Structures are given as C-alpha cells and as structure tokens.
Amino acid sequence: MRDATMMGDTGAVLGRGVGFPPRIGRDGRLAWSVGEPNIREAIQIVLMTRPGERPALPGFGGGLDELLFAPNTVATRHEIAGRIRTAITDWEPRVTVHSVRVDPDPADPDAAVATVTYQLVATGDVSALTMSIALAGTGRG
C-alpha cells in the first residue's frame, strides 16, 4: 500500500481548505488551497486573528493587534516574536517552529518584518513565511 505522499496527494497529508483570502477560482467556485500553501494561509489566519474574534475559540489568534501603537523597539519586536511562536505552536499542529525573527522594516519606521521558519511535520520540509507587522510607534533601537 502506498502512502498519500507517494501518490502525490499532498491534500491528504498536509490538508486543504478554502483559500485565504477567499477568492473565486477559474471555475467560478470558491478557490481551495491544498498542501503547503494551505498551511501557509492557516499560519497567516492565526497571526492576523485577534483573540476573542472567534466566539467558539476565544483564545485563537496571535494578539499582534495589541501592539499596533507600540514603539518599534527591540523589546516590542521581541514581544512580537514570542506571540508569533506561541500562536503558531498552539494553533497550527502541522508545523514545528524553528525560528522567529522580527526586524525593523528598513522601508517603514512604523513597521517590523517577521520571518518564521518552520518544518512541516508530515514531510519534514522546511519553509519560511515573511510578513509585515504594523506599528505606529517610531522608537529606534
């Protein structure tokens, strides 16, 4: 018996769901994401969701919105990294977080850039996700 990865069915191994952001596919129906893109989208959903926003899962989310007006300092970026690591570890069991790096955005003093390196549990593949985090504080450091 061959496993799903040998048969090329990454959806069976890595998951599938409605694409994020929701969009219409070429066939006029909701587009789906399958495999690694589905995991990447799920991580983005976790990080962009405010805890309490989903009534059935009040603890779901990254809580990054709470730092919107924080100064862009080393301490704030450290806090962002911790929240990202905790949220992904708590809510995305298909990955193991290897590292979270948060640096000032060189193009925007009111933003930070987070890079998350993670390993897919099912396949062992390593991938990375980079996203911008808005901050209104312009502290340097």
Tab-separated table of N, CA and C in Angstrom:
chain	number	residue	atom	x	y	z
A	1	MET	N	0.840	-1.180	0.000
A	1	MET	CA	0.000	0.000	0.000
A	1	MET	C	0.886	1.246	0.000
A	2	ARG	N	0.599	2.165	-0.898
A	2	ARG	CA	1.382	3.397	-0.982
A	2	ARG	C	0.744	4.468	-0.110
A	3	ASP	N	1.592	5.310	0.485
A	3	ASP	CA	1.031	6.400	1.289
A	3	ASP	C	0.646	7.565	0.380
A	4	ALA	N	-0.037	8.557	0.956
A	4	ALA	CA	-0.571	9.671	0.170
A	4	ALA	C	0.518	10.496	-0.491
A	5	THR	N	1.694	10.621	0.142
A	5	THR	CA	2.751	11.413	-0.482
A	5	THR	C	3.314	10.710	-1.703
A	6	MET	N	3.371	9.393	-1.670
A	6	MET	CA	3.848	8.658	-2.829
A	6	MET	C	2.856	8.785	-3.988
A	7	MET	N	1.577	8.928	-3.672
A	7	MET	CA	0.559	9.048	-4.710
A	7	MET	C	0.401	10.489	-5.174
A	8	GLY	N	1.119	11.405	-4.557
A	8	GLY	CA	1.042	12.798	-4.965
A	8	GLY	C	-0.141	13.544	-4.381
A	9	ASP	N	-0.820	12.994	-3.383
A	9	ASP	CA	-1.985	13.640	-2.795
A	9	ASP	C	-1.561	14.449	-1.574
A	10	THR	N	-0.968	15.611	-1.832
A	10	THR	CA	-0.496	16.437	-0.714
A	10	THR	C	-1.655	16.947	0.132
A	11	GLY	N	-2.851	17.057	-0.454
A	11	GLY	CA	-4.007	17.492	0.319
A	11	GLY	C	-4.339	16.521	1.432
A	12	ALA	N	-4.182	15.217	1.173
A	12	ALA	CA	-4.475	14.213	2.191
A	12	ALA	C	-3.464	14.270	3.328
A	13	VAL	N	-2.248	14.641	3.014
A	13	VAL	CA	-1.192	14.666	4.025
A	13	VAL	C	-1.109	16.016	4.727
A	14	LEU	N	-1.143	17.089	3.957
A	14	LEU	CA	-0.914	18.420	4.517
A	14	LEU	C	-2.187	19.222	4.742
A	15	GLY	N	-3.288	18.815	4.183
A	15	GLY	CA	-4.555	19.493	4.396
A	15	GLY	C	-4.997	20.339	3.220
A	16	ARG	N	-6.254	20.733	3.283
A	16	ARG	CA	-6.826	21.608	2.272
A	16	ARG	C	-7.966	22.387	2.902
A	17	GLY	N	-8.272	23.518	2.323
A	17	GLY	CA	-9.359	24.336	2.831
A	17	GLY	C	-9.638	25.472	1.869
A	18	VAL	N	-10.641	26.246	2.174
A	18	VAL	CA	-10.961	27.403	1.346
A	18	VAL	C	-9.759	28.331	1.357
A	19	GLY	N	-9.377	28.823	0.185
A	19	GLY	CA	-8.217	29.698	0.069
A	19	GLY	C	-8.363	30.969	0.891
A	20	PHE	N	-7.238	31.500	1.308
A	20	PHE	CA	-7.227	32.750	2.064
A	20	PHE	C	-6.271	33.714	1.390
A	21	PRO	N	-6.704	34.922	1.106
A	21	PRO	CA	-8.063	35.389	1.335
A	21	PRO	C	-9.038	34.680	0.401
A	22	PRO	N	-10.318	34.582	0.826
A	22	PRO	CA	-11.303	33.911	-0.024
A	22	PRO	C	-11.345	34.559	-1.408
A	23	ARG	N	-11.409	33.717	-2.423
A	23	ARG	CA	-11.419	34.200	-3.798
A	23	ARG	C	-12.156	33.205	-4.677
A	24	ILE	N	-12.508	33.646	-5.855
A	24	ILE	CA	-13.204	32.807	-6.809
A	24	ILE	C	-12.176	32.179	-7.745
A	25	GLY	N	-12.283	30.864	-7.961
A	25	GLY	CA	-11.381	30.152	-8.856
A	25	GLY	C	-11.801	30.292	-10.301
A	26	ARG	N	-11.029	29.721	-11.196
A	26	ARG	CA	-11.307	29.789	-12.630
A	26	ARG	C	-12.644	29.152	-12.997
A	27	ASP	N	-13.083	28.206	-12.174
A	27	ASP	CA	-14.345	27.520	-12.450
A	27	ASP	C	-15.562	28.259	-11.887
A	28	GLY	N	-15.342	29.437	-11.286
A	28	GLY	CA	-16.447	30.231	-10.747
A	28	GLY	C	-16.843	29.854	-9.329
A	29	ARG	N	-16.153	28.907	-8.742
A	29	ARG	CA	-16.428	28.485	-7.368
A	29	ARG	C	-15.351	29.038	-6.439
A	30	LEU	N	-15.589	28.881	-5.142
A	30	LEU	CA	-14.571	29.285	-4.180
A	30	LEU	C	-13.284	28.516	-4.460
A	31	ALA	N	-12.164	29.224	-4.441
A	31	ALA	CA	-10.863	28.593	-4.661
A	31	ALA	C	-10.425	27.887	-3.386
A	32	TRP	N	-9.767	26.752	-3.548
A	32	TRP	CA	-9.232	25.985	-2.434
A	32	TRP	C	-7.718	26.087	-2.438
A	33	SER	N	-7.140	25.977	-1.266
A	33	SER	CA	-5.687	25.848	-1.187
A	33	SER	C	-5.411	24.442	-0.677
A	34	VAL	N	-4.337	23.865	-1.196
A	34	VAL	CA	-4.017	22.476	-0.885
A	34	VAL	C	-2.544	22.374	-0.533
A	35	GLY	N	-2.233	21.542	0.438
A	35	GLY	CA	-0.842	21.258	0.773
A	35	GLY	C	-0.164	22.406	1.501
A	36	GLU	N	1.099	22.643	1.154
A	36	GLU	CA	1.886	23.667	1.842
A	36	GLU	C	1.254	25.055	1.754
A	37	PRO	N	0.675	25.459	0.609
A	37	PRO	CA	0.012	26.766	0.596
A	37	PRO	C	-1.134	26.859	1.616
A	38	ASN	N	-1.824	25.755	1.862
A	38	ASN	CA	-2.894	25.752	2.851
A	38	ASN	C	-2.343	25.986	4.248
A	39	ILE	N	-1.195	25.388	4.545
A	39	ILE	CA	-0.561	25.589	5.849
A	39	ILE	C	-0.091	27.031	5.995
A	40	ARG	N	0.514	27.576	4.951
A	40	ARG	CA	0.979	28.966	4.977
A	40	ARG	C	-0.203	29.910	5.235
A	41	GLU	N	-1.309	29.677	4.547
A	41	GLU	CA	-2.502	30.513	4.730
A	41	GLU	C	-3.059	30.355	6.141
A	42	ALA	N	-3.037	29.130	6.676
A	42	ALA	CA	-3.539	28.898	8.032
A	42	ALA	C	-2.690	29.652	9.060
A	43	ILE	N	-1.374	29.681	8.856
A	43	ILE	CA	-0.499	30.436	9.762
A	43	ILE	C	-0.848	31.919	9.707
A	44	GLN	N	-1.067	32.442	8.512
A	44	GLN	CA	-1.435	33.854	8.375
A	44	GLN	C	-2.758	34.136	9.080
A	45	ILE	N	-3.716	33.231	8.956
A	45	ILE	CA	-5.010	33.407	9.623
A	45	ILE	C	-4.821	33.449	11.132
A	46	VAL	N	-4.035	32.521	11.669
A	46	VAL	CA	-3.779	32.502	13.116
A	46	VAL	C	-3.180	33.831	13.552
A	47	LEU	N	-2.165	34.297	12.836
A	47	LEU	CA	-1.460	35.506	13.262
A	47	LEU	C	-2.289	36.772	13.088
A	48	MET	N	-3.169	36.808	12.109
A	48	MET	CA	-3.964	38.013	11.857
A	48	MET	C	-5.270	38.061	12.648
A	49	THR	N	-5.617	36.969	13.318
A	49	THR	CA	-6.857	36.932	14.089
A	49	THR	C	-6.611	37.468	15.493
A	50	ARG	N	-7.532	38.281	15.947
A	50	ARG	CA	-7.476	38.866	17.290
A	50	ARG	C	-8.091	37.868	18.277
A	51	PRO	N	-7.401	37.513	19.367
A	51	PRO	CA	-8.036	36.638	20.357
A	51	PRO	C	-9.383	37.220	20.784
A	52	GLY	N	-10.393	36.350	20.819
A	52	GLY	CA	-11.752	36.784	21.129
A	52	GLY	C	-12.582	37.040	19.893
A	53	GLU	N	-11.956	37.134	18.741
A	53	GLU	CA	-12.669	37.412	17.496
A	53	GLU	C	-13.530	36.226	17.059
A	54	ARG	N	-13.096	35.023	17.376
A	54	ARG	CA	-13.859	33.818	17.039
A	54	ARG	C	-14.543	33.327	18.308
A	55	PRO	N	-15.854	33.533	18.441
A	55	PRO	CA	-16.558	33.196	19.684
A	55	PRO	C	-16.392	31.742	20.128
A	56	ALA	N	-16.336	30.810	19.183
A	56	ALA	CA	-16.214	29.404	19.565
A	56	ALA	C	-14.795	29.043	20.012
A	57	LEU	N	-13.817	29.860	19.627
A	57	LEU	CA	-12.418	29.651	20.010
A	57	LEU	C	-11.850	30.973	20.521
A	58	PRO	N	-12.242	31.410	21.719
A	58	PRO	CA	-11.847	32.743	22.178
A	58	PRO	C	-10.346	32.955	22.334
A	59	GLY	N	-9.560	31.904	22.509
A	59	GLY	CA	-8.117	32.060	22.645
A	59	GLY	C	-7.365	32.011	21.322
A	60	PHE	N	-8.087	31.762	20.232
A	60	PHE	CA	-7.461	31.626	18.913
A	60	PHE	C	-6.945	32.976	18.436
A	61	GLY	N	-5.712	33.008	17.964
A	61	GLY	CA	-5.180	34.230	17.377
A	61	GLY	C	-3.812	34.588	17.922
A	62	GLY	N	-3.208	35.558	17.265
A	62	GLY	CA	-1.854	35.954	17.605
A	62	GLY	C	-1.737	37.126	18.561
A	63	GLY	N	-2.765	37.947	18.660
A	63	GLY	CA	-2.716	39.098	19.555
A	63	GLY	C	-1.781	40.199	19.093
A	64	LEU	N	-1.400	40.179	17.825
A	64	LEU	CA	-0.474	41.197	17.325
A	64	LEU	C	-1.118	42.570	17.241
A	65	ASP	N	-2.434	42.606	17.114
A	65	ASP	CA	-3.142	43.887	17.046
A	65	ASP	C	-2.956	44.712	18.318
A	66	GLU	N	-2.700	44.055	19.434
A	66	GLU	CA	-2.500	44.756	20.703
A	66	GLU	C	-1.219	45.585	20.702
A	67	LEU	N	-0.341	45.321	19.751
A	67	LEU	CA	0.937	46.033	19.677
A	67	LEU	C	0.934	47.115	18.603
A	68	LEU	N	-0.226	47.403	18.050
A	68	LEU	CA	-0.334	48.344	16.938
A	68	LEU	C	0.291	49.702	17.248
A	69	PHE	N	0.136	50.191	18.437
A	69	PHE	CA	0.675	51.518	18.772
A	69	PHE	C	1.934	51.446	19.631
A	70	ALA	N	2.538	50.284	19.678
A	70	ALA	CA	3.774	50.119	20.451
A	70	ALA	C	4.946	50.722	19.684
A	71	PRO	N	5.955	51.169	20.394
A	71	PRO	CA	7.141	51.697	19.704
A	71	PRO	C	7.886	50.575	18.991
A	72	ASN	N	8.512	50.903	17.899
A	72	ASN	CA	9.267	49.925	17.117
A	72	ASN	C	10.665	49.781	17.727
A	73	THR	N	10.708	49.072	18.849
A	73	THR	CA	11.959	48.885	19.591
A	73	THR	C	12.309	47.401	19.646
A	74	VAL	N	13.501	47.122	20.138
A	74	VAL	CA	13.925	45.739	20.305
A	74	VAL	C	12.950	44.996	21.218
A	75	ALA	N	12.513	45.622	22.300
A	75	ALA	CA	11.594	44.978	23.239
A	75	ALA	C	10.263	44.630	22.564
A	76	THR	N	9.730	45.550	21.766
A	76	THR	CA	8.472	45.289	21.069
A	76	THR	C	8.649	44.155	20.059
A	77	ARG	N	9.742	44.183	19.324
A	77	ARG	CA	9.981	43.131	18.335
A	77	ARG	C	10.172	41.775	19.017
A	78	HIS	N	10.782	41.755	20.194
A	78	HIS	CA	10.920	40.521	20.967
A	78	HIS	C	9.532	40.010	21.384
A	79	GLU	N	8.669	40.913	21.813
A	79	GLU	CA	7.294	40.555	22.194
A	79	GLU	C	6.534	39.980	20.995
A	80	ILE	N	6.692	40.598	19.829
A	80	ILE	CA	6.049	40.098	18.606
A	80	ILE	C	6.516	38.674	18.315
A	81	ALA	N	7.823	38.442	18.383
A	81	ALA	CA	8.367	37.111	18.106
A	81	ALA	C	7.785	36.065	19.057
A	82	GLY	N	7.681	36.416	20.319
A	82	GLY	CA	7.117	35.488	21.296
A	82	GLY	C	5.660	35.172	21.022
A	83	ARG	N	4.894	36.194	20.677
A	83	ARG	CA	3.476	35.975	20.372
A	83	ARG	C	3.304	35.121	19.115
A	84	ILE	N	4.138	35.359	18.124
A	84	ILE	CA	4.065	34.567	16.894
A	84	ILE	C	4.379	33.106	17.195
A	85	ARG	N	5.464	32.864	17.908
A	85	ARG	CA	5.858	31.485	18.229
A	85	ARG	C	4.749	30.775	19.018
A	86	THR	N	4.208	31.436	20.020
A	86	THR	CA	3.165	30.828	20.848
A	86	THR	C	1.910	30.536	20.032
A	87	ALA	N	1.461	31.493	19.230
A	87	ALA	CA	0.234	31.307	18.450
A	87	ALA	C	0.371	30.155	17.457
A	88	ILE	N	1.481	30.094	16.755
A	88	ILE	CA	1.661	29.011	15.781
A	88	ILE	C	1.776	27.668	16.489
A	89	THR	N	2.523	27.623	17.570
A	89	THR	CA	2.674	26.375	18.322
A	89	THR	C	1.333	25.903	18.871
A	90	ASP	N	0.517	26.829	19.361
A	90	ASP	CA	-0.778	26.476	19.949
A	90	ASP	C	-1.825	26.083	18.905
A	91	TRP	N	-1.789	26.719	17.722
A	91	TRP	CA	-2.907	26.594	16.790
A	91	TRP	C	-2.593	25.956	15.442
A	92	GLU	N	-1.373	25.650	15.143
A	92	GLU	CA	-1.068	25.006	13.854
A	92	GLU	C	-0.211	23.770	14.093
A	93	PRO	N	-0.874	22.623	14.364
A	93	PRO	CA	-0.138	21.407	14.703
A	93	PRO	C	0.596	20.757	13.524
A	94	ARG	N	0.379	21.252	12.318
A	94	ARG	CA	1.036	20.662	11.149
A	94	ARG	C	2.461	21.144	10.960
A	95	VAL	N	2.913	22.073	11.835
A	95	VAL	CA	4.275	22.600	11.709
A	95	VAL	C	4.976	22.616	13.061
A	96	THR	N	6.302	22.616	12.986
A	96	THR	CA	7.158	22.855	14.143
A	96	THR	C	7.927	24.133	13.841
A	97	VAL	N	7.821	25.107	14.722
A	97	VAL	CA	8.506	26.383	14.523
A	97	VAL	C	9.988	26.201	14.821
A	98	HIS	N	10.821	26.560	13.850
A	98	HIS	CA	12.275	26.505	14.053
A	98	HIS	C	12.791	27.838	14.573
A	99	SER	N	12.334	28.931	13.958
A	99	SER	CA	12.798	30.242	14.411
A	99	SER	C	11.790	31.315	14.035
A	100	VAL	N	11.811	32.378	14.815
A	100	VAL	CA	11.020	33.577	14.521
A	100	VAL	C	11.964	34.753	14.669
A	101	ARG	N	12.108	35.490	13.598
A	101	ARG	CA	12.982	36.664	13.616
A	101	ARG	C	12.124	37.881	13.273
A	102	VAL	N	12.237	38.918	14.083
A	102	VAL	CA	11.492	40.149	13.840
A	102	VAL	C	12.489	41.299	13.803
A	103	ASP	N	12.534	41.964	12.668
A	103	ASP	CA	13.477	43.062	12.448
A	103	ASP	C	12.713	44.326	12.082
A	104	PRO	N	13.336	45.492	12.284
A	104	PRO	CA	12.691	46.718	11.808
A	104	PRO	C	12.593	46.665	10.284
A	105	ASP	N	11.515	47.218	9.757
A	105	ASP	CA	11.347	47.299	8.303
A	105	ASP	C	12.193	48.470	7.806
A	106	PRO	N	13.207	48.210	6.977
A	106	PRO	CA	14.074	49.306	6.530
A	106	PRO	C	13.340	50.344	5.679
A	107	ALA	N	12.204	49.975	5.121
A	107	ALA	CA	11.447	50.894	4.269
A	107	ALA	C	10.362	51.650	5.025
A	108	ASP	N	10.079	51.247	6.286
A	108	ASP	CA	8.982	51.863	7.023
A	108	ASP	C	9.311	51.860	8.519
A	109	PRO	N	9.572	53.023	9.107
A	109	PRO	CA	9.916	53.062	10.536
A	109	PRO	C	8.752	52.665	11.444
A	110	ASP	N	7.535	52.613	10.892
A	110	ASP	CA	6.359	52.244	11.675
A	110	ASP	C	5.957	50.788	11.463
A	111	ALA	N	6.901	49.950	11.039
A	111	ALA	CA	6.602	48.542	10.793
A	111	ALA	C	7.800	47.666	11.138
A	112	ALA	N	7.507	46.411	11.381
A	112	ALA	CA	8.534	45.397	11.589
A	112	ALA	C	8.274	44.273	10.590
A	113	VAL	N	9.301	43.518	10.293
A	113	VAL	CA	9.174	42.387	9.375
A	113	VAL	C	9.464	41.108	10.157
A	114	ALA	N	8.487	40.219	10.172
A	114	ALA	CA	8.638	38.947	10.874
A	114	ALA	C	8.902	37.838	9.857
A	115	THR	N	9.906	37.022	10.136
A	115	THR	CA	10.210	35.858	9.306
A	115	THR	C	10.138	34.632	10.195
A	116	VAL	N	9.238	33.727	9.845
A	116	VAL	CA	9.034	32.495	10.599
A	116	VAL	C	9.557	31.338	9.754
A	117	THR	N	10.484	30.583	10.307
A	117	THR	CA	10.966	29.379	9.643
A	117	THR	C	10.352	28.197	10.380
A	118	TYR	N	9.729	27.304	9.608
A	118	TYR	CA	9.024	26.183	10.211
A	118	TYR	C	9.240	24.916	9.392
A	119	GLN	N	9.007	23.791	10.040
A	119	GLN	CA	9.138	22.492	9.392
A	119	GLN	C	7.768	21.830	9.335
A	120	LEU	N	7.426	21.296	8.178
A	120	LEU	CA	6.175	20.565	8.020
A	120	LEU	C	6.315	19.217	8.721
A	121	VAL	N	5.432	18.934	9.646
A	121	VAL	CA	5.516	17.710	10.428
A	121	VAL	C	5.383	16.480	9.526
A	122	ALA	N	4.481	16.517	8.560
A	122	ALA	CA	4.195	15.351	7.731
A	122	ALA	C	5.313	14.987	6.767
A	123	THR	N	6.047	15.982	6.293
A	123	THR	CA	7.047	15.707	5.256
A	123	THR	C	8.479	16.020	5.678
A	124	GLY	N	8.649	16.838	6.699
A	124	GLY	CA	9.983	17.260	7.113
A	124	GLY	C	10.515	18.437	6.319
A	125	ASP	N	9.772	18.898	5.311
A	125	ASP	CA	10.208	20.051	4.514
A	125	ASP	C	10.247	21.300	5.383
A	126	VAL	N	11.233	22.146	5.136
A	126	VAL	CA	11.366	23.407	5.862
A	126	VAL	C	10.935	24.538	4.938
A	127	SER	N	10.172	25.468	5.490
A	127	SER	CA	9.686	26.603	4.721
A	127	SER	C	9.752	27.846	5.591
A	128	ALA	N	9.526	28.992	4.964
A	128	ALA	CA	9.539	30.255	5.705
A	128	ALA	C	8.397	31.136	5.236
A	129	LEU	N	7.925	31.944	6.146
A	129	LEU	CA	6.865	32.906	5.880
A	129	LEU	C	7.346	34.254	6.374
A	130	THR	N	7.213	35.276	5.557
A	130	THR	CA	7.588	36.630	5.959
A	130	THR	C	6.365	37.509	5.867
A	131	MET	N	6.167	38.316	6.915
A	131	MET	CA	5.019	39.234	6.903
A	131	MET	C	5.388	40.530	7.613
A	132	SER	N	4.718	41.595	7.201
A	132	SER	CA	4.919	42.902	7.800
A	132	SER	C	3.964	43.071	8.975
A	133	ILE	N	4.455	43.683	10.037
A	133	ILE	CA	3.655	43.951	11.234
A	133	ILE	C	3.615	45.465	11.408
A	134	ALA	N	2.410	46.022	11.380
A	134	ALA	CA	2.263	47.473	11.523
A	134	ALA	C	2.436	47.888	12.989
A	135	LEU	N	3.244	48.907	13.183
A	135	LEU	CA	3.462	49.526	14.490
A	135	LEU	C	3.381	51.034	14.276
A	136	ALA	N	2.775	51.747	15.165
A	136	ALA	CA	2.695	53.202	14.977
A	136	ALA	C	3.806	53.933	15.693
A	137	GLY	N	4.389	53.304	16.701
A	137	GLY	CA	5.463	53.954	17.430
A	137	GLY	C	6.730	54.004	16.587
A	138	THR	N	7.477	55.076	16.676
A	138	THR	CA	8.678	55.215	15.865
A	138	THR	C	9.952	55.166	16.691
A	139	GLY	N	9.868	54.488	17.830
A	139	GLY	CA	11.083	54.347	18.642
A	139	GLY	C	12.173	53.644	17.860
A	140	ARG	N	13.382	54.030	18.066
A	140	ARG	CA	14.517	53.409	17.361
A	140	ARG	C	15.245	52.507	18.339
A	141	GLY	N	15.736	51.369	17.832
A	141	GLY	CA	16.512	50.556	18.727
A	141	GLY	C	16.544	49.150	18.445
